[in-house]
CSV table of C-alpha atoms and ligand atoms in Angstrom, one decimal:
chain,number,residue,atom,x,y,z
A,2,MET,CA,-67.3,-2.0,309.4
A,3,ARG,CA,-65.7,0.6,311.9
A,4,LEU,CA,-64.0,-0.3,315.4
A,5,GLU,CA,-66.7,0.3,317.2
A,6,THR,CA,-68.9,-2.4,314.6
A,7,VAL,CA,-66.8,-4.8,314.4
A,8,ALA,CA,-66.4,-5.2,318.0
A,9,ILE,CA,-69.8,-5.6,318.7
A,10,HIS,CA,-70.8,-7.9,315.1
A,11,GLY,CA,-67.8,-9.3,314.4
A,12,GLY,CA,-68.0,-12.2,316.7
A,13,ASN,CA,-71.5,-12.9,316.7
A,14,ILE,CA,-71.7,-16.1,314.7
A,15,ILE,CA,-74.9,-17.9,315.3
A,16,THR,CA,-74.8,-21.4,314.7
A,17,ASP,CA,-78.8,-22.4,316.3
A,18,SER,CA,-81.3,-22.6,313.8
A,19,GLU,CA,-83.7,-20.7,316.4
A,20,LYS,CA,-81.8,-17.7,314.9
A,21,PRO,CA,-81.1,-16.3,318.9
A,22,VAL,CA,-79.7,-12.5,318.5
A,23,ILE,CA,-76.8,-13.4,320.4
A,24,GLN,CA,-74.3,-16.6,319.8
A,25,PRO,CA,-74.9,-19.6,321.8
A,26,ILE,CA,-72.9,-21.6,324.6
A,27,THR,CA,-71.7,-24.9,322.5
A,28,LEU,CA,-70.5,-26.6,325.5
A,29,SER,CA,-70.1,-30.0,323.8
A,30,THR,CA,-66.8,-31.1,323.2
A,31,THR,CA,-67.4,-33.2,320.0
A,32,PHE,CA,-69.5,-33.0,317.1
A,33,ILE,CA,-71.7,-35.3,315.2
A,34,HIS,CA,-69.3,-36.3,311.6
A,35,GLN,CA,-70.2,-34.8,308.8
A,36,GLU,CA,-68.8,-32.7,305.7
A,37,GLY,CA,-66.8,-29.9,306.9
A,38,SER,CA,-68.1,-30.3,310.2
A,39,MET,CA,-66.1,-29.7,313.6
A,40,ILE,CA,-64.7,-32.4,315.5
A,41,TYR,CA,-63.4,-31.9,318.3
A,42,SER,CA,-63.2,-29.2,320.9
A,43,ARG,CA,-59.5,-28.8,321.6
A,44,ALA,CA,-59.2,-28.6,317.6
A,45,ASN,CA,-61.9,-26.1,317.5
A,46,ASN,CA,-65.5,-25.2,318.4
A,47,PRO,CA,-68.0,-22.7,317.6
A,48,ASN,CA,-67.2,-20.2,320.5
A,49,ARG,CA,-63.4,-20.2,320.1
A,50,HIS,CA,-64.1,-19.6,316.1
A,51,SER,CA,-66.4,-16.6,316.9
A,52,LEU,CA,-63.7,-15.1,319.4
A,53,GLU,CA,-61.1,-15.9,317.0
A,54,LYS,CA,-62.6,-14.1,313.8
A,55,LEU,CA,-63.3,-11.3,315.9
A,56,LEU,CA,-59.6,-10.8,317.1
A,57,ALA,CA,-58.6,-11.4,313.7
A,58,SER,CA,-60.6,-8.4,312.5
A,59,LEU,CA,-59.6,-5.9,315.1
A,60,GLU,CA,-56.0,-6.6,314.7
A,61,LYS,CA,-56.6,-6.6,310.9
A,62,GLY,CA,-54.9,-9.7,310.2
A,63,ALA,CA,-55.6,-13.2,308.3
A,64,GLU,CA,-56.1,-15.1,311.4
A,65,ALA,CA,-56.2,-15.8,315.1
A,66,ALA,CA,-55.9,-18.1,317.8
A,67,ALA,CA,-57.1,-18.1,321.1
A,68,PHE,CA,-54.9,-19.8,324.2
A,69,SER,CA,-56.2,-20.3,328.0
A,70,SER,CA,-53.4,-17.4,329.0
A,71,GLY,CA,-51.5,-14.4,327.5
A,72,ASN,CA,-48.4,-17.2,328.2
A,73,ALA,CA,-49.8,-19.8,326.9
A,74,ALA,CA,-50.3,-17.7,323.5
A,75,GLY,CA,-46.7,-16.4,323.9
A,76,VAL,CA,-44.7,-19.7,325.2
A,77,SER,CA,-46.9,-21.2,321.8
A,78,VAL,CA,-44.3,-18.6,319.3
A,79,PHE,CA,-41.3,-19.9,321.0
A,80,GLN,CA,-42.6,-23.3,320.5
A,81,ALA,CA,-43.3,-22.9,317.3
A,82,LEU,CA,-39.4,-22.0,316.4
A,83,GLU,CA,-37.1,-24.6,315.0
A,84,PRO,CA,-34.9,-25.7,318.3
A,85,GLY,CA,-31.4,-23.6,318.1
A,86,SER,CA,-33.3,-20.5,317.3
A,87,HIS,CA,-32.3,-17.4,318.3
A,88,ILE,CA,-34.4,-14.2,319.3
A,89,ILE,CA,-34.1,-10.5,320.4
A,90,ALA,CA,-36.5,-10.0,322.9
A,91,PRO,CA,-36.6,-6.5,325.3
A,92,ASP,CA,-34.8,-6.2,328.5
A,93,ASP,CA,-38.1,-5.0,330.3
A,94,MET,CA,-40.4,-7.9,328.6
A,95,TYR,CA,-43.3,-9.1,330.5
A,96,HIS,CA,-41.7,-11.0,333.4
A,97,GLY,CA,-43.6,-13.9,332.9
A,98,LEU,CA,-42.9,-14.5,329.3
A,99,LYS,CA,-38.9,-13.5,330.0
A,100,LYS,CA,-39.2,-16.9,333.0
A,101,GLY,CA,-41.0,-18.6,330.3
A,102,ILE,CA,-37.9,-18.4,327.4
A,103,LEU,CA,-35.1,-18.6,330.7
A,104,THR,CA,-36.8,-21.4,332.0
A,105,LEU,CA,-38.7,-23.8,330.1
A,106,PHE,CA,-36.5,-22.9,326.8
A,107,GLU,CA,-33.2,-23.5,328.4
A,108,GLY,CA,-31.1,-25.2,325.9
A,109,VAL,CA,-33.4,-24.7,323.4
A,110,ILE,CA,-33.9,-21.2,322.1
A,111,GLU,CA,-31.0,-19.0,322.7
A,112,ALA,CA,-32.4,-15.0,323.9
A,113,THR,CA,-30.7,-11.6,323.8
A,114,PHE,CA,-32.3,-8.6,325.8
A,115,VAL,CA,-32.5,-5.4,324.7
A,116,ASP,CA,-33.3,-1.9,325.0
A,117,MET,CA,-36.0,-1.8,322.3
A,118,THR,CA,-35.6,2.0,322.2
A,119,ASP,CA,-32.0,2.0,321.5
A,120,LEU,CA,-32.3,0.9,317.5
A,121,ASP,CA,-28.3,0.3,317.2
A,122,LYS,CA,-28.5,-1.9,320.0
A,123,VAL,CA,-31.2,-3.8,318.7
A,124,ALA,CA,-29.5,-3.9,315.0
A,125,MET,CA,-26.2,-5.3,316.7
A,126,ALA,CA,-27.8,-7.9,318.2
A,127,PHE,CA,-28.5,-10.2,315.1
A,128,ARG,CA,-27.1,-13.8,314.4
A,129,ASN,CA,-27.2,-15.7,311.5
A,130,ASN,CA,-29.6,-18.2,313.3
A,131,THR,CA,-31.9,-15.1,314.6
A,132,LYS,CA,-35.4,-16.1,313.9
A,133,LEU,CA,-37.7,-13.8,315.6
A,134,ILE,CA,-37.9,-10.5,317.6
A,135,TRP,CA,-40.4,-9.3,320.0
A,136,ILE,CA,-41.7,-6.2,320.9
A,137,GLU,CA,-43.7,-5.0,323.8
A,138,THR,CA,-45.2,-1.4,323.3
A,139,PRO,CA,-46.1,0.4,325.6
A,140,SER,CA,-43.9,-1.7,328.3
A,141,ASN,CA,-44.4,-3.1,331.6
A,142,PRO,CA,-43.7,-1.3,333.9
A,143,LEU,CA,-41.9,2.2,332.3
A,144,LEU,CA,-44.5,2.5,329.6
A,145,LYS,CA,-41.3,2.6,327.6
A,146,ILE,CA,-42.0,3.1,323.8
A,147,THR,CA,-41.0,1.0,320.5
A,148,ASP,CA,-40.9,2.1,317.3
A,149,ILE,CA,-42.7,-0.6,315.3
A,150,LYS,CA,-41.8,0.7,312.1
A,151,ALA,CA,-38.1,1.0,312.4
A,152,ILE,CA,-38.1,-2.4,314.0
A,153,SER,CA,-40.2,-4.0,311.2
A,154,SER,CA,-37.6,-2.5,309.0
A,155,LEU,CA,-34.7,-3.8,310.8
A,156,ALA,CA,-36.5,-7.4,311.0
A,157,LYS,CA,-37.4,-7.2,307.3
A,158,ALA,CA,-33.9,-6.4,306.0
A,159,ASN,CA,-32.7,-9.5,308.5
A,160,ASN,CA,-35.7,-11.8,307.3
A,161,VAL,CA,-37.1,-12.3,310.5
A,162,ILE,CA,-40.6,-12.3,311.9
A,163,LEU,CA,-41.6,-9.4,313.9
A,164,ALA,CA,-44.1,-10.5,317.2
A,165,CYS,CA,-45.8,-7.5,319.2
A,166,ASP,CA,-47.5,-7.8,322.4
A,167,ASN,CA,-50.3,-5.4,322.2
A,168,THR,CA,-51.7,-5.8,325.5
A,169,PHE,CA,-51.6,-2.6,327.1
A,170,ALA,CA,-52.5,-0.8,323.7
A,171,THR,CA,-55.4,-2.9,322.7
A,172,PRO,CA,-56.5,-2.5,318.7
A,173,VAL,CA,-58.6,0.5,319.7
A,174,PHE,CA,-55.0,2.1,319.9
A,175,GLN,CA,-52.8,0.8,318.1
A,176,ASN,CA,-52.2,-1.9,315.2
A,177,PRO,CA,-49.2,-3.3,315.4
A,178,ILE,CA,-50.1,-5.3,311.6
A,179,GLU,CA,-50.6,-2.0,309.5
A,180,LEU,CA,-47.1,-1.1,311.2
A,181,GLY,CA,-45.4,-3.9,310.2
A,182,ALA,CA,-45.5,-6.5,312.6
A,183,ASP,CA,-45.9,-10.2,311.6
A,184,LEU,CA,-48.2,-11.5,314.8
A,185,VAL,CA,-49.6,-9.8,317.3
A,186,MET,CA,-49.7,-11.0,320.8
A,187,HIS,CA,-52.6,-10.4,324.0
A,188,SER,CA,-52.9,-11.3,327.3
A,189,SER,CA,-56.9,-11.7,326.9
A,190,THR,CA,-57.3,-11.5,330.6
A,191,LYS,CA,-56.7,-7.8,330.4
A,192,TYR,CA,-58.6,-5.1,328.4
A,193,PHE,CA,-60.3,-7.6,326.3
A,194,GLY,CA,-61.9,-8.9,329.6
A,195,GLY,CA,-62.0,-5.9,330.9
A,196,HIS,CA,-63.7,-7.2,334.0
A,197,SER,CA,-60.7,-9.1,336.1
A,198,ASP,CA,-62.6,-12.4,335.8
A,199,ILE,CA,-61.2,-13.9,332.4
A,200,LEU,CA,-57.8,-16.0,332.1
A,201,GLY,CA,-57.3,-15.9,328.4
A,202,GLY,CA,-54.7,-15.1,325.4
A,203,ALA,CA,-54.5,-14.9,321.5
A,204,LEU,CA,-52.3,-14.5,318.2
A,205,ILE,CA,-53.3,-12.6,315.4
A,206,THR,CA,-51.1,-13.5,312.3
A,207,LYS,CA,-51.0,-11.1,309.2
A,208,GLU,CA,-50.9,-14.0,306.9
A,209,LYS,CA,-51.3,-17.6,306.8
A,210,ASN,CA,-47.9,-19.1,306.0
A,211,ALA,CA,-45.6,-22.2,307.4
A,212,PHE,CA,-45.0,-20.5,310.6
A,213,TRP,CA,-48.4,-19.9,311.4
A,214,GLU,CA,-49.6,-23.3,311.1
A,215,ARG,CA,-46.5,-24.5,313.3
A,216,ILE,CA,-48.3,-22.1,315.9
A,217,LYS,CA,-51.7,-23.7,315.1
A,218,ASN,CA,-50.2,-27.0,315.9
A,219,VAL,CA,-48.8,-26.0,318.9
A,220,GLN,CA,-52.5,-24.7,319.7
A,221,THR,CA,-54.6,-27.5,319.2
A,222,THR,CA,-52.2,-30.4,319.8
A,223,GLY,CA,-50.2,-28.6,322.7
A,224,GLY,CA,-53.7,-27.9,324.2
A,225,ALA,CA,-53.8,-25.0,325.6
A,226,VAL,CA,-57.5,-23.6,324.6
A,227,PRO,CA,-59.7,-21.8,326.4
A,228,SER,CA,-63.1,-23.2,327.2
A,229,PRO,CA,-66.5,-22.4,325.5
A,230,MET,CA,-67.5,-20.1,328.5
A,231,ASP,CA,-64.3,-18.0,328.2
A,232,CYS,CA,-64.8,-17.4,324.5
A,233,TYR,CA,-67.9,-16.2,325.0
A,234,TYR,CA,-67.6,-14.2,327.8
A,235,LEU,CA,-64.6,-12.4,325.8
A,236,CYS,CA,-66.6,-11.9,322.7
A,237,ARG,CA,-69.1,-10.4,325.3
A,238,SER,CA,-66.8,-7.9,326.8
A,239,ILE,CA,-65.0,-6.7,323.8
A,240,LYS,CA,-68.4,-5.6,322.5
A,241,THR,CA,-67.6,-2.4,325.3
A,242,LEU,CA,-63.6,-2.2,324.6
A,243,PRO,CA,-63.7,1.1,322.3
A,244,TYR,CA,-65.7,2.6,324.9
A,245,ARG,CA,-64.1,1.2,328.0
A,246,MET,CA,-60.5,2.2,326.8
A,247,LYS,CA,-62.1,5.7,326.1
A,248,GLY,CA,-62.9,5.8,329.2
A,249,HIS,CA,-59.4,4.6,330.2
A,250,VAL,CA,-57.2,6.8,328.4
A,251,GLU,CA,-59.5,10.1,329.5
A,252,HIS,CA,-59.3,8.8,333.0
A,253,ALA,CA,-54.9,8.3,332.9
A,254,MET,CA,-54.2,11.5,331.2
A,255,VAL,CA,-55.9,13.7,334.0
A,256,LEU,CA,-54.1,11.5,336.8
A,257,ALA,CA,-50.7,11.7,335.0
A,258,ASN,CA,-51.3,15.4,334.9
A,259,TYR,CA,-52.3,15.4,338.4
A,260,LEU,CA,-49.3,13.1,339.7
A,261,SER,CA,-46.8,15.1,337.6
A,262,GLN,CA,-47.4,17.9,339.4
A,263,ASN,CA,-47.9,16.6,342.8
A,264,SER,CA,-44.6,17.4,345.0
A,265,LYS,CA,-44.6,13.5,346.5
A,266,ILE,CA,-44.3,12.2,343.2
A,267,GLU,CA,-40.6,12.0,342.1
A,268,ARG,CA,-41.5,10.8,338.5
A,269,VAL,CA,-44.3,10.2,336.6
A,270,PHE,CA,-44.2,7.3,333.2
A,271,TYR,CA,-47.3,7.8,330.7
A,272,PRO,CA,-46.7,8.1,327.0
A,273,GLY,CA,-49.4,10.7,327.1
A,274,LEU,CA,-46.9,13.5,329.1
A,275,LYS,CA,-45.0,15.6,326.6
A,276,GLU,CA,-41.8,14.8,328.4
A,277,HIS,CA,-41.9,11.1,328.5
A,278,PRO,CA,-39.3,10.0,326.3
A,279,GLY,CA,-41.4,7.8,324.2
A,280,HIS,CA,-43.7,10.4,323.8
A,281,GLU,CA,-43.6,11.5,320.2
A,282,VAL,CA,-43.4,7.5,319.0
A,283,ALA,CA,-46.3,7.0,320.5
A,284,ALA,CA,-48.1,10.0,319.0
A,285,ASN,CA,-47.1,8.7,315.7
A,286,GLN,CA,-47.9,5.2,316.2
A,287,MET,CA,-51.0,5.4,318.8
A,288,THR,CA,-54.5,6.9,318.3
A,289,GLY,CA,-54.5,7.1,322.6
A,290,PHE,CA,-51.7,6.8,325.2
A,291,GLY,CA,-53.6,3.9,327.4
A,292,GLY,CA,-54.4,3.7,330.5
A,293,ILE,CA,-51.6,2.5,332.6
A,294,LEU,CA,-49.4,4.6,334.2
A,295,SER,CA,-46.2,4.0,336.6
A,296,PHE,CA,-45.0,7.0,338.9
A,297,GLN,CA,-42.4,7.0,341.4
A,298,VAL,CA,-42.9,8.0,345.3
A,299,LYS,CA,-40.4,10.1,347.1
A,300,GLY,CA,-39.6,8.3,350.2
A,301,GLY,CA,-38.9,5.1,348.9
A,302,ALA,CA,-41.0,1.1,349.3
A,303,GLU,CA,-42.0,2.2,352.5
A,304,ALA,CA,-43.8,5.8,351.1
A,305,ALA,CA,-45.0,3.7,348.4
A,306,ASP,CA,-46.4,1.3,350.8
A,307,LYS,CA,-48.2,3.8,352.7
A,308,LEU,CA,-49.6,5.4,349.7
A,309,ILE,CA,-51.4,2.4,348.7
A,310,SER,CA,-52.6,1.5,352.1
A,311,LYS,CA,-54.3,4.9,352.1
A,312,LEU,CA,-56.3,4.6,349.6
A,313,LYS,CA,-60.1,3.5,348.8
A,314,TYR,CA,-61.1,3.4,345.3
A,315,TYR,CA,-57.9,1.9,344.0
A,316,THR,CA,-57.5,-2.1,345.0
A,317,ASN,CA,-54.1,-3.1,345.9
A,318,ALA,CA,-53.3,-6.4,343.0
A,319,THR,CA,-51.7,-7.4,340.7
A,320,SER,CA,-52.7,-7.3,336.7
A,321,LEU,CA,-54.6,-4.6,334.8
A,322,GLY,CA,-57.2,-3.7,332.3
A,323,GLY,CA,-60.2,-4.0,334.5
A,324,VAL,CA,-63.0,-1.5,334.6
A,325,GLU,CA,-62.0,-1.6,338.9
A,326,SER,CA,-58.8,0.6,339.4
A,327,LEU,CA,-55.8,-1.6,340.3
A,328,ILE,CA,-53.0,-0.6,342.2
A,329,GLU,CA,-49.3,-2.2,343.3
A,330,ARG,CA,-45.8,-1.6,343.9
A,331,ARG,CA,-44.5,-3.6,341.0
A,332,ALA,CA,-41.2,-4.9,342.6
A,333,ALA,CA,-43.0,-6.9,345.4
A,334,SER,CA,-44.9,-8.6,342.5
A,335,GLU,CA,-41.6,-9.2,340.3
A,336,GLY,CA,-39.7,-10.5,343.1
A,337,PRO,CA,-35.9,-10.5,344.1
A,338,ASP,CA,-34.1,-10.1,340.4
A,339,THR,CA,-36.4,-7.7,339.4
A,340,LEU,CA,-34.7,-4.1,338.1
A,341,THR,CA,-38.0,-2.0,338.9
A,342,PRO,CA,-37.1,0.7,341.1
A,343,GLN,CA,-38.5,0.0,344.5
A,344,ASN,CA,-40.6,3.0,344.9
A,345,LEU,CA,-42.2,2.8,342.0
A,346,ILE,CA,-46.3,2.2,341.7
A,347,ARG,CA,-48.1,0.7,338.5
A,348,LEU,CA,-52.0,2.1,337.8
A,349,SER,CA,-54.2,0.3,335.9
A,350,VAL,CA,-56.6,3.2,335.7
A,351,GLY,CA,-60.5,2.2,335.9
A,352,LEU,CA,-64.0,3.7,334.8
A,353,GLU,CA,-64.7,4.9,338.5
A,354,HIS,CA,-65.9,8.4,338.3
A,355,LEU,CA,-62.6,10.5,338.0
A,356,ASP,CA,-63.4,12.8,340.4
A,357,ASP,CA,-63.6,10.0,343.0
A,358,LEU,CA,-60.4,8.7,341.5
A,359,LEU,CA,-58.4,12.2,341.8
A,360,GLU,CA,-59.8,12.8,345.5
A,361,ASP,CA,-58.6,9.6,346.9
A,362,LEU,CA,-55.0,10.1,345.3
A,363,ASP,CA,-55.4,13.8,346.5
A,364,GLU,CA,-56.4,13.0,350.2
A,365,ALA,CA,-53.8,10.2,350.3
A,366,LEU,CA,-51.2,11.7,349.3
A,367,LYS,CA,-52.0,14.7,352.0
B,406,PLP,C1,-50.5,-10.2,331.6
B,406,PLP,C2,-49.7,-10.1,330.8
B,406,PLP,C3,-49.1,-11.0,330.0
B,406,PLP,C4,-49.7,-12.3,330.5
B,406,PLP,O1,-50.9,-12.8,330.4
B,406,PLP,P1,-51.4,-14.0,330.9
B,406,PLP,O2,-53.1,-13.5,330.6
B,406,PLP,O3,-50.9,-13.6,332.8
B,406,PLP,O4,-50.8,-15.4,330.8
B,406,PLP,C5,-48.2,-10.9,329.1
B,406,PLP,N1,-48.6,-9.7,328.5
B,406,PLP,C6,-48.2,-8.6,329.1
B,406,PLP,C7,-48.2,-7.0,328.5
B,406,PLP,C8,-49.0,-8.4,330.2
B,406,PLP,O5,-49.7,-7.3,330.6
């Protein structure tokens, strides 16, 4: 099956004897004891089973685990490590997960945050107790590109697990497992959900091994699992993921080109632009450059806020990956300790008509 077909059929497991075409929603928290049956909904339920099967197929992994948020998925990986483990993570890691490492695992997990585009620095960060290397590509909010194959070689040489946050790329544009990752993480809240109305997360493993069993234990015993409703709606949303991504990437490329030629804009960050420092690596490991871009506005934070306030079709809100365009001045969301430039605007390009998106920006920039 090709990706579009997997998206539609890969997660539609029919458990009802009436044979409905679409999977039923099973809200029951408990199941009648019988040989091989599910037992209790925290451990497993039919809709979660459908979603996990779908996610594993999309990411070409052996198995998936669904969580109640992207952060719950990410934190489960760190929880599954032995106390005293050291991890290497990106200096521009998704700020919520970086905060998780620094606050929830203080004194439990040691972390070194490095620029993942600098392979020498990454190579120097390994210690005797390094157990895992975490990457995120494209990254947030500067769309930096990490060379997954190159980092995978370093991880293998040092015998550590490689985990990749694939939220921005989605399996439509990038398959980290094929490029050498052992684990893939998603915030399903973003493109998988696609309509800004479901919170969710997921992990997909290349192979079922002892570390994966530890993660599964965190999932089912820790209990940060999604509801049957959320799992159902995610399966439903993912059916259109490949076609939504085609629209997002087409629009993002046009807007990136438009902004990079506008005199009021200082700099545009989009991996599809030839001048982007990660363009070549992105072109090698991705089949599309994604739907997120960011740009710096001349005139500082004030000018950036003013531009956002003039827009009609771009909603000033955090998050990304929905059919509606979202825009925000990123530093304002990340708080006072952020390294993000104050005049940087992140744009999650939606599926409104491209001409409306262009005209709205053009009008606001006049
Ligand atoms: C949103 C996001 C997360 C966290 O996911 P939640 O669903 O908000 O918990 C992690 N990584 C990336 C890249 C994200 O965009």
